[in-house]
mmCIF file of C-alpha atoms and ligand atoms in Angstrom:
data_model
loop_
_atom_site.group_PDB
_atom_site.id
_atom_site.type_symbol
_atom_site.label_atom_id
_atom_site.label_comp_id
_atom_site.label_asym_id
_atom_site.label_seq_id
_atom_site.Cartn_x
_atom_site.Cartn_y
_atom_site.Cartn_z
ATOM 1 C CA MET A 27 5.584 31.229 -12.027
ATOM 2 C CA PRO A 28 5.160 30.144 -15.669
ATOM 3 C CA ALA A 29 1.796 28.697 -16.666
ATOM 4 C CA TYR A 30 1.479 24.955 -17.302
ATOM 5 C CA SER A 31 -1.046 22.911 -19.182
ATOM 6 C CA ALA A 32 -1.421 19.156 -19.592
ATOM 7 C CA SER A 33 -3.976 16.796 -21.021
ATOM 8 C CA ALA A 34 -5.169 13.227 -20.937
ATOM 9 C CA PRO A 35 -7.290 11.297 -23.437
ATOM 10 C CA GLY A 36 -10.613 9.580 -22.949
ATOM 11 C CA LYS A 37 -10.766 5.806 -23.164
ATOM 12 C CA ILE A 38 -12.975 2.985 -24.319
ATOM 13 C CA ILE A 39 -13.109 -0.503 -22.889
ATOM 14 C CA LEU A 40 -13.060 -3.034 -25.727
ATOM 15 C CA PHE A 41 -13.683 -6.076 -23.531
ATOM 16 C CA GLY A 42 -14.106 -7.006 -19.906
ATOM 17 C CA GLU A 43 -15.812 -4.130 -18.056
ATOM 18 C CA HIS A 44 -17.396 -5.035 -14.707
ATOM 19 C CA ALA A 45 -15.790 -8.497 -14.667
ATOM 20 C CA VAL A 46 -12.467 -6.641 -14.326
ATOM 21 C CA VAL A 47 -13.581 -5.436 -10.877
ATOM 22 C CA TYR A 48 -13.708 -9.147 -9.892
ATOM 23 C CA GLY A 49 -10.217 -10.016 -11.104
ATOM 24 C CA GLN A 50 -10.887 -10.873 -14.752
ATOM 25 C CA PRO A 51 -8.780 -9.299 -17.526
ATOM 26 C CA ALA A 52 -10.028 -6.364 -19.577
ATOM 27 C CA ILE A 53 -8.793 -4.559 -22.662
ATOM 28 C CA ALA A 54 -8.986 -0.786 -22.980
ATOM 29 C CA VAL A 55 -7.598 1.735 -25.418
ATOM 30 C CA PRO A 56 -7.195 5.504 -25.291
ATOM 31 C CA LEU A 57 -9.576 7.639 -27.326
ATOM 32 C CA SER A 58 -7.556 10.678 -28.255
ATOM 33 C CA GLN A 59 -10.379 12.403 -30.182
ATOM 34 C CA VAL A 60 -11.730 13.473 -26.807
ATOM 35 C CA ARG A 61 -9.494 14.909 -24.090
ATOM 36 C CA ALA A 62 -9.439 16.628 -20.730
ATOM 37 C CA ARG A 63 -7.026 19.539 -20.384
ATOM 38 C CA ALA A 64 -5.919 21.429 -17.274
ATOM 39 C CA TYR A 65 -4.218 24.834 -17.170
ATOM 40 C CA VAL A 66 -2.515 26.230 -14.102
ATOM 41 C CA THR A 67 -1.749 29.955 -14.076
ATOM 42 C CA ALA A 68 -0.606 32.434 -11.432
ATOM 43 C CA ASN A 69 -3.371 34.671 -10.117
ATOM 44 C CA ARG A 70 -3.183 38.364 -10.748
ATOM 45 C CA ALA A 71 -3.764 40.544 -7.682
ATOM 46 C CA GLY A 72 -7.485 40.659 -6.913
ATOM 47 C CA THR A 73 -8.358 37.323 -8.567
ATOM 48 C CA VAL A 74 -9.119 35.627 -5.289
ATOM 49 C CA PRO A 75 -12.377 36.873 -3.722
ATOM 50 C CA ALA A 76 -11.297 39.150 -0.861
ATOM 51 C CA GLY A 77 -12.167 38.347 2.723
ATOM 52 C CA LYS A 78 -13.556 34.869 2.030
ATOM 53 C CA LYS A 79 -11.848 32.457 4.386
ATOM 54 C CA ALA A 80 -8.685 34.408 3.605
ATOM 55 C CA SER A 81 -7.021 32.723 6.578
ATOM 56 C CA ASP A 82 -7.409 29.329 4.892
ATOM 57 C CA PRO A 83 -4.296 28.647 2.792
ATOM 58 C CA LEU A 84 -6.465 26.803 0.244
ATOM 59 C CA SER A 85 -8.401 29.988 -0.537
ATOM 60 C CA SER A 86 -5.480 31.145 -2.709
ATOM 61 C CA VAL A 87 -6.316 28.443 -5.266
ATOM 62 C CA VAL A 88 -9.138 29.173 -7.720
ATOM 63 C CA VAL A 89 -10.789 26.203 -9.431
ATOM 64 C CA GLU A 90 -12.539 26.808 -12.745
ATOM 65 C CA ALA A 91 -14.446 24.317 -14.868
ATOM 66 C CA PRO A 92 -16.478 26.372 -17.361
ATOM 67 C CA ASP A 93 -18.045 23.238 -18.892
ATOM 68 C CA ILE A 94 -19.950 22.649 -15.641
ATOM 69 C CA GLY A 95 -20.257 26.319 -14.652
ATOM 70 C CA LEU A 96 -17.893 25.977 -11.711
ATOM 71 C CA ARG A 97 -15.738 28.782 -10.320
ATOM 72 C CA ALA A 98 -14.809 28.490 -6.667
ATOM 73 C CA ASP A 99 -11.854 28.770 -4.378
ATOM 74 C CA LEU A 100 -10.437 25.504 -3.176
ATOM 75 C CA ALA A 101 -11.318 26.229 0.451
ATOM 76 C CA GLY A 102 -14.977 26.496 -0.565
ATOM 77 C CA LEU A 103 -15.138 23.060 -2.228
ATOM 78 C CA PRO A 104 -15.689 19.862 -0.246
ATOM 79 C CA PRO A 105 -12.444 17.858 -0.126
ATOM 80 C CA ASP A 106 -14.147 14.941 -1.883
ATOM 81 C CA HIS A 107 -15.228 17.100 -4.826
ATOM 82 C CA PRO A 108 -13.549 15.364 -7.799
ATOM 83 C CA LEU A 109 -11.546 18.429 -8.873
ATOM 84 C CA ALA A 110 -10.614 19.381 -5.303
ATOM 85 C CA ALA A 111 -9.586 15.802 -4.541
ATOM 86 C CA ALA A 112 -7.216 15.744 -7.526
ATOM 87 C CA ILE A 113 -5.631 19.066 -6.508
ATOM 88 C CA LEU A 114 -5.362 18.113 -2.833
ATOM 89 C CA ALA A 115 -3.758 14.775 -3.750
ATOM 90 C CA VAL A 116 -0.939 16.668 -5.490
ATOM 91 C CA PHE A 117 -0.484 19.091 -2.575
ATOM 92 C CA GLU A 118 -0.330 16.178 -0.153
ATOM 93 C CA ARG A 119 2.107 14.190 -2.288
ATOM 94 C CA LEU A 120 4.412 17.217 -2.726
ATOM 95 C CA GLN A 121 3.897 18.352 0.898
ATOM 96 C CA VAL A 122 2.626 21.763 -0.154
ATOM 97 C CA VAL A 123 1.252 23.482 2.953
ATOM 98 C CA GLN A 124 0.849 26.992 1.597
ATOM 99 C CA PRO A 125 -0.147 26.704 -2.068
ATOM 100 C CA PRO A 126 0.852 29.525 -4.392
ATOM 101 C CA SER A 127 -1.929 31.860 -5.527
ATOM 102 C CA CYS A 128 -3.013 30.182 -8.747
ATOM 103 C CA THR A 129 -5.968 29.152 -10.876
ATOM 104 C CA VAL A 130 -6.550 25.561 -11.965
ATOM 105 C CA ARG A 131 -8.806 25.617 -15.027
ATOM 106 C CA VAL A 132 -10.219 22.432 -16.538
ATOM 107 C CA ARG A 133 -11.830 21.880 -19.927
ATOM 108 C CA SER A 134 -12.932 18.523 -21.254
ATOM 109 C CA SER A 135 -14.499 17.244 -24.460
ATOM 110 C CA ILE A 136 -15.026 13.775 -22.958
ATOM 111 C CA PRO A 137 -18.742 13.093 -22.366
ATOM 112 C CA ARG A 138 -19.227 12.876 -18.589
ATOM 113 C CA SER A 139 -20.521 9.729 -16.828
ATOM 114 C CA SER A 140 -20.541 8.002 -20.194
ATOM 115 C CA GLY A 141 -18.065 5.192 -19.731
ATOM 116 C CA MET A 142 -15.284 7.081 -21.448
ATOM 117 C CA GLY A 143 -12.968 7.761 -18.562
ATOM 118 C CA SER A 144 -13.857 11.423 -18.105
ATOM 119 C CA GLY A 145 -13.238 11.494 -14.353
ATOM 120 C CA ALA A 146 -9.871 9.777 -14.565
ATOM 121 C CA ALA A 147 -8.741 11.967 -17.478
ATOM 122 C CA VAL A 148 -9.656 15.160 -15.611
ATOM 123 C CA SER A 149 -7.739 13.979 -12.531
ATOM 124 C CA VAL A 150 -4.694 13.010 -14.576
ATOM 125 C CA ALA A 151 -4.643 16.293 -16.505
ATOM 126 C CA ILE A 152 -4.892 18.302 -13.265
ATOM 127 C CA MET A 153 -2.182 16.254 -11.560
ATOM 128 C CA ARG A 154 0.199 16.568 -14.472
ATOM 129 C CA ALA A 155 -0.253 20.320 -14.917
ATOM 130 C CA LEU A 156 -0.247 21.151 -11.210
ATOM 131 C CA SER A 157 2.793 19.053 -10.289
ATOM 132 C CA ALA A 158 4.698 20.627 -13.187
ATOM 133 C CA TYR A 159 3.572 24.103 -12.113
ATOM 134 C CA LEU A 160 4.884 23.369 -8.620
ATOM 135 C CA GLY A 161 8.247 22.402 -10.094
ATOM 136 C CA HIS A 162 7.962 18.648 -9.445
ATOM 137 C CA PRO A 163 6.357 16.935 -12.436
ATOM 138 C CA LEU A 164 5.222 13.555 -11.154
ATOM 139 C CA PRO A 165 6.069 10.419 -13.135
ATOM 140 C CA PRO A 166 3.209 8.496 -14.832
ATOM 141 C CA GLU A 167 3.220 5.663 -12.264
ATOM 142 C CA GLU A 168 2.597 8.142 -9.467
ATOM 143 C CA ILE A 169 0.005 10.102 -11.429
ATOM 144 C CA SER A 170 -1.876 6.876 -12.154
ATOM 145 C CA ALA A 171 -1.718 5.794 -8.502
ATOM 146 C CA LEU A 172 -2.972 9.192 -7.269
ATOM 147 C CA ALA A 173 -5.771 9.231 -9.865
ATOM 148 C CA TYR A 174 -6.761 5.763 -8.647
ATOM 149 C CA GLU A 175 -7.166 7.169 -5.120
ATOM 150 C CA VAL A 176 -9.497 9.862 -6.484
ATOM 151 C CA GLU A 177 -11.435 7.236 -8.460
ATOM 152 C CA LYS A 178 -11.972 5.351 -5.196
ATOM 153 C CA ILE A 179 -13.786 8.322 -3.663
ATOM 154 C CA HIS A 180 -16.395 8.166 -6.412
ATOM 155 C CA HIS A 181 -16.473 4.583 -7.607
ATOM 156 C CA GLY A 182 -15.991 2.774 -4.329
ATOM 157 C CA THR A 183 -14.256 -0.238 -5.868
ATOM 158 C CA PRO A 184 -12.646 0.836 -9.151
ATOM 159 C CA SER A 185 -10.528 -1.747 -10.893
ATOM 160 C CA GLY A 186 -7.864 0.822 -11.826
ATOM 161 C CA ILE A 187 -8.281 0.360 -15.577
ATOM 162 C CA ASP A 188 -9.432 3.943 -16.262
ATOM 163 C CA ASN A 189 -6.550 5.728 -14.556
ATOM 164 C CA SER A 190 -4.061 3.310 -16.139
ATOM 165 C CA VAL A 191 -5.169 3.708 -19.735
ATOM 166 C CA VAL A 192 -5.635 7.475 -19.623
ATOM 167 C CA THR A 193 -2.300 8.038 -17.859
ATOM 168 C CA PHE A 194 -0.198 5.865 -20.125
ATOM 169 C CA GLY A 195 -2.236 6.675 -23.250
ATOM 170 C CA LYS A 196 -1.786 3.231 -24.778
ATOM 171 C CA ALA A 197 -3.763 0.070 -25.271
ATOM 172 C CA VAL A 198 -3.659 -2.093 -22.161
ATOM 173 C CA TYR A 199 -4.474 -5.622 -21.126
ATOM 174 C CA PHE A 200 -5.380 -5.038 -17.538
ATOM 175 C CA VAL A 201 -5.765 -7.329 -14.553
ATOM 176 C CA ARG A 202 -6.628 -5.677 -11.269
ATOM 177 C CA GLY A 203 -3.678 -5.442 -8.906
ATOM 178 C CA GLN A 204 -1.124 -6.458 -11.547
ATOM 179 C CA PRO A 205 1.263 -4.222 -13.479
ATOM 180 C CA ILE A 206 -0.404 -3.116 -16.699
ATOM 181 C CA GLN A 207 0.510 -5.068 -19.809
ATOM 182 C CA ALA A 208 0.871 -3.205 -23.083
ATOM 183 C CA LEU A 209 -1.068 -4.758 -25.922
ATOM 184 C CA LYS A 210 0.764 -5.421 -29.169
ATOM 185 C CA LEU A 211 -1.482 -3.839 -31.754
ATOM 186 C CA LEU A 212 0.106 -4.496 -35.123
ATOM 187 C CA VAL A 213 -2.982 -4.243 -37.319
ATOM 188 C CA PRO A 214 -5.113 -1.151 -36.679
ATOM 189 C CA PHE A 215 -8.890 -1.487 -36.652
ATOM 190 C CA HIS A 216 -11.840 0.870 -36.817
ATOM 191 C CA ILE A 217 -14.253 1.501 -33.996
ATOM 192 C CA VAL A 218 -17.345 3.696 -34.040
ATOM 193 C CA VAL A 219 -18.445 4.974 -30.641
ATOM 194 C CA GLY A 220 -22.090 5.891 -30.038
ATOM 195 C CA VAL A 221 -22.991 7.983 -26.987
ATOM 196 C CA THR A 222 -26.521 7.514 -25.619
ATOM 197 C CA GLY A 223 -26.590 10.882 -23.839
ATOM 198 C CA ILE A 224 -27.711 9.135 -20.658
ATOM 199 C CA ALA A 225 -25.217 9.970 -17.920
ATOM 200 C CA THR A 226 -24.924 7.140 -15.428
ATOM 201 C CA PRO A 227 -22.372 7.302 -12.616
ATOM 202 C CA THR A 228 -20.107 4.271 -12.844
ATOM 203 C CA GLY A 229 -20.157 3.907 -9.053
ATOM 204 C CA GLU A 230 -23.922 3.234 -9.136
ATOM 205 C CA MET A 231 -23.577 0.615 -11.868
ATOM 206 C CA VAL A 232 -20.697 -1.107 -10.059
ATOM 207 C CA ALA A 233 -22.650 -1.067 -6.778
ATOM 208 C CA GLY A 234 -25.703 -2.605 -8.504
ATOM 209 C CA VAL A 235 -23.598 -5.430 -9.910
ATOM 210 C CA ARG A 236 -22.112 -5.995 -6.462
ATOM 211 C CA ARG A 237 -25.552 -6.317 -4.884
ATOM 212 C CA ARG A 238 -26.650 -8.829 -7.492
ATOM 213 C CA TRP A 239 -23.367 -10.763 -7.173
ATOM 214 C CA GLN A 240 -23.848 -10.931 -3.400
ATOM 215 C CA ALA A 241 -27.376 -12.256 -3.893
ATOM 216 C CA ASP A 242 -26.261 -14.959 -6.351
ATOM 217 C CA PRO A 243 -22.470 -15.366 -6.317
ATOM 218 C CA ALA A 244 -22.349 -18.597 -8.326
ATOM 219 C CA ALA A 245 -24.322 -17.198 -11.262
ATOM 220 C CA TYR A 246 -22.370 -13.950 -11.354
ATOM 221 C CA GLU A 247 -18.992 -15.582 -11.034
ATOM 222 C CA ALA A 248 -19.850 -17.813 -13.987
ATOM 223 C CA LEU A 249 -20.726 -14.687 -15.995
ATOM 224 C CA PHE A 250 -17.497 -12.947 -14.959
ATOM 225 C CA ASP A 251 -15.463 -16.054 -15.875
ATOM 226 C CA ALA A 252 -17.115 -16.110 -19.295
ATOM 227 C CA VAL A 253 -16.277 -12.421 -19.806
ATOM 228 C CA GLY A 254 -12.680 -13.157 -18.803
ATOM 229 C CA GLN A 255 -12.507 -15.897 -21.449
ATOM 230 C CA VAL A 256 -13.724 -13.418 -24.040
ATOM 231 C CA ALA A 257 -11.044 -10.894 -23.058
ATOM 232 C CA ARG A 258 -8.309 -13.539 -23.235
ATOM 233 C CA GLN A 259 -9.458 -14.663 -26.679
ATOM 234 C CA ALA A 260 -9.672 -11.058 -27.824
ATOM 235 C CA ARG A 261 -6.098 -10.440 -26.762
ATOM 236 C CA ARG A 262 -4.929 -13.421 -28.808
ATOM 237 C CA LEU A 263 -6.787 -12.200 -31.885
ATOM 238 C CA ILE A 264 -5.418 -8.681 -31.541
ATOM 239 C CA GLU A 265 -1.867 -9.881 -31.012
ATOM 240 C CA ASP A 266 -2.212 -12.404 -33.862
ATOM 241 C CA SER A 267 -3.141 -9.504 -36.147
ATOM 242 C CA ALA A 268 -6.703 -10.715 -36.699
ATOM 243 C CA PRO A 269 -8.750 -7.857 -35.242
ATOM 244 C CA GLU A 270 -11.618 -8.243 -37.740
ATOM 245 C CA ALA A 271 -12.401 -11.550 -36.017
ATOM 246 C CA LEU A 272 -13.196 -9.619 -32.810
ATOM 247 C CA GLY A 273 -16.783 -8.922 -33.922
ATOM 248 C CA PRO A 274 -18.398 -12.131 -32.588
ATOM 249 C CA LEU A 275 -16.477 -11.715 -29.316
ATOM 250 C CA MET A 276 -17.945 -8.216 -28.939
ATOM 251 C CA ASP A 277 -21.418 -9.612 -29.515
ATOM 252 C CA HIS A 278 -20.815 -12.356 -26.963
ATOM 253 C CA ASN A 279 -19.428 -9.855 -24.435
ATOM 254 C CA GLN A 280 -22.575 -7.732 -24.928
ATOM 255 C CA ALA A 281 -24.824 -10.753 -24.326
ATOM 256 C CA LEU A 282 -22.947 -11.437 -21.074
ATOM 257 C CA LEU A 283 -23.164 -7.778 -20.011
ATOM 258 C CA SER A 284 -26.918 -7.881 -20.598
ATOM 259 C CA GLN A 285 -27.105 -10.864 -18.273
ATOM 260 C CA VAL A 286 -25.021 -8.972 -15.725
ATOM 261 C CA GLY A 287 -27.814 -6.374 -15.939
ATOM 262 C CA VAL A 288 -25.835 -3.348 -17.138
ATOM 263 C CA SER A 289 -27.272 -2.805 -20.600
ATOM 264 C CA CYS A 290 -30.433 -0.776 -21.165
ATOM 265 C CA PRO A 291 -32.942 -0.216 -23.997
ATOM 266 C CA GLU A 292 -31.067 2.810 -25.370
ATOM 267 C CA LEU A 293 -27.783 0.889 -25.529
ATOM 268 C CA ASP A 294 -29.517 -2.138 -27.037
ATOM 269 C CA ARG A 295 -31.038 0.075 -29.709
ATOM 270 C CA LEU A 296 -27.629 1.475 -30.695
ATOM 271 C CA VAL A 297 -26.035 -1.996 -30.628
ATOM 272 C CA ASP A 298 -28.792 -3.337 -32.908
ATOM 273 C CA ALA A 299 -28.510 -0.359 -35.252
ATOM 274 C CA ALA A 300 -24.748 -0.869 -35.568
ATOM 275 C CA ARG A 301 -25.100 -4.559 -36.304
ATOM 276 C CA SER A 302 -27.855 -4.142 -38.861
ATOM 277 C CA SER A 303 -25.912 -1.427 -40.700
ATOM 278 C CA GLY A 304 -22.868 -3.609 -41.243
ATOM 279 C CA ALA A 305 -20.808 -3.576 -38.030
ATOM 280 C CA LEU A 306 -18.808 -6.733 -37.378
ATOM 281 C CA GLY A 307 -19.855 -6.679 -33.732
ATOM 282 C CA ALA A 308 -21.034 -4.230 -31.076
ATOM 283 C CA LYS A 309 -21.294 -3.880 -27.312
ATOM 284 C CA LEU A 310 -21.686 -1.334 -24.561
ATOM 285 C CA SER A 311 -18.429 0.138 -23.267
ATOM 286 C CA GLY A 312 -17.751 1.184 -19.676
ATOM 287 C CA GLY A 313 -20.202 1.168 -16.814
ATOM 288 C CA GLY A 314 -23.361 0.802 -18.940
ATOM 289 C CA GLY A 315 -26.904 1.794 -17.949
ATOM 290 C CA GLY A 316 -26.510 4.499 -20.584
ATOM 291 C CA GLY A 317 -23.139 5.966 -21.433
ATOM 292 C CA ALA A 318 -21.566 4.686 -24.623
ATOM 293 C CA MET A 319 -21.378 1.694 -26.917
ATOM 294 C CA ILE A 320 -18.780 0.691 -29.496
ATOM 295 C CA ALA A 321 -18.972 -1.077 -32.835
ATOM 296 C CA LEU A 322 -16.183 -2.792 -34.746
ATOM 297 C CA VAL A 323 -16.371 -1.845 -38.424
ATOM 298 C CA ARG A 324 -14.513 -2.250 -41.676
ATOM 299 C CA GLU A 325 -13.250 1.133 -42.784
ATOM 300 C CA GLN A 326 -15.629 1.284 -45.734
ATOM 301 C CA GLU A 327 -18.643 0.744 -43.453
ATOM 302 C CA ALA A 328 -17.679 3.271 -40.772
ATOM 303 C CA ALA A 329 -19.718 6.158 -42.216
ATOM 304 C CA ARG A 330 -22.830 3.997 -42.701
ATOM 305 C CA VAL A 331 -22.656 2.666 -39.141
ATOM 306 C CA ALA A 332 -22.079 6.192 -37.795
ATOM 307 C CA SER A 333 -25.211 7.448 -39.605
ATOM 308 C CA ALA A 334 -27.245 4.485 -38.362
ATOM 309 C CA LEU A 335 -26.169 5.246 -34.783
ATOM 310 C CA GLN A 336 -27.235 8.858 -35.173
ATOM 311 C CA ALA A 337 -30.581 7.786 -36.601
ATOM 312 C CA ALA A 338 -31.039 5.392 -33.653
ATOM 313 C CA GLY A 339 -30.613 8.206 -31.118
ATOM 314 C CA ALA A 340 -26.870 8.583 -30.461
ATOM 315 C CA VAL A 341 -26.218 12.156 -29.291
ATOM 316 C CA ARG A 342 -22.623 11.901 -30.371
ATOM 317 C CA VAL A 343 -20.709 9.562 -32.654
ATOM 318 C CA ILE A 344 -16.932 9.280 -32.705
ATOM 319 C CA GLN A 345 -14.926 7.317 -35.252
ATOM 320 C CA THR A 346 -11.506 6.136 -34.213
ATOM 321 C CA MET A 347 -8.759 3.912 -35.486
ATOM 322 C CA VAL A 348 -7.375 1.732 -32.729
ATOM 323 C CA GLY A 349 -3.698 0.974 -33.071
ATOM 324 C CA LYS A 350 -2.858 4.151 -34.907
ATOM 325 C CA ARG A 351 -0.169 6.001 -33.030
ATOM 326 C CA GLN A 352 -1.927 8.152 -30.420
ATOM 327 C CA LYS A 353 -1.006 11.803 -30.126
HETATM 328 O O1 PMV B 17 -17.710 3.783 -16.896
HETATM 329 P P1 PMV B 17 -16.210 3.842 -16.859
HETATM 330 O O2 PMV B 17 -15.604 4.428 -18.027
HETATM 331 O O3 PMV B 17 -15.723 4.496 -15.607
HETATM 332 O O4 PMV B 17 -15.703 2.337 -16.858
HETATM 333 C C1 PMV B 17 -15.855 1.574 -15.730
HETATM 334 C C2 PMV B 17 -15.389 0.177 -15.936
HETATM 335 C C3 PMV B 17 -15.904 -0.759 -14.862
HETATM 336 O O5 PMV B 17 -15.330 -2.036 -15.149
HETATM 337 C C4 PMV B 17 -17.425 -0.871 -14.932
HETATM 338 C C5 PMV B 17 -15.516 -0.313 -13.463
HETATM 339 C C6 PMV B 17 -14.036 -0.427 -13.165
HETATM 340 O O6 PMV B 17 -13.614 0.205 -12.193
HETATM 341 O O7 PMV B 17 -13.307 -1.154 -13.842
#
């Protein structure tokens, strides 16, 4: 069988994280500077460790993720392991009972547990490459829906924004349970991403917000409503070709996220550093509690803001132009 490879980009949430889980709109864009890539190749004789659960049909599939030091056969991984779950979802969808002897290898440059859609991108890349390898490339709608099922195993109550934006690779205005709406991005704008280096599983952050919401629903719903307003205003500004005016909305969204309890000192430090070095606005992006933040900048200030983020402790800084045609 010929080898197949496929990829999916990372993503950043510009507005609306957490509130999106509760039905408010959010805006997210792909971040093509970082990507997950999956390769599926036929095994040569002797690749599969002999004798190990050889009777299990899943033992013919080798799973490799060198970035996390993983090499195992599929039968040896728990079915809810994120990589196994993505592979098994494809086998189930395509009714593959006896998988061919193959290796699924995954590489990713997307920082993990950092609010940049790493898990969803890995799932999508695997599903694309594996379904093509099996002769039935799945359409994007199905890939996104299957990746959502995998997200559920780890996040509990994902909104679906991550799988949508990384599958379709375009800017989205997203409302949970509704078809995704493409965002008309006529005027590109510059974003600098700062990664704290603190990996925080999104599921834990979402669960924490849920506990606090249950303890004080009125207060949290007011915060989520306010975030929704911000996302709606941001959409209007983007579609009215006034993205530079998004800065104050980012600052307001960050203040609301702090009240929701998902910022942290390291994120606050990067947000402050971005603002005081000339950013138009800044906020955390994704689950929070660590992970990444974003700053809106004028092109001429991008390098200064990037240096300030590094000086303030960012372990990685990525500059991107939103609205430029994504690869
Ligand atoms: O941390 P990420 O990149 O998985 O983003 C999660 C966004 C949340 O709104 C916090 C959760 C969700 O499912 O929408």
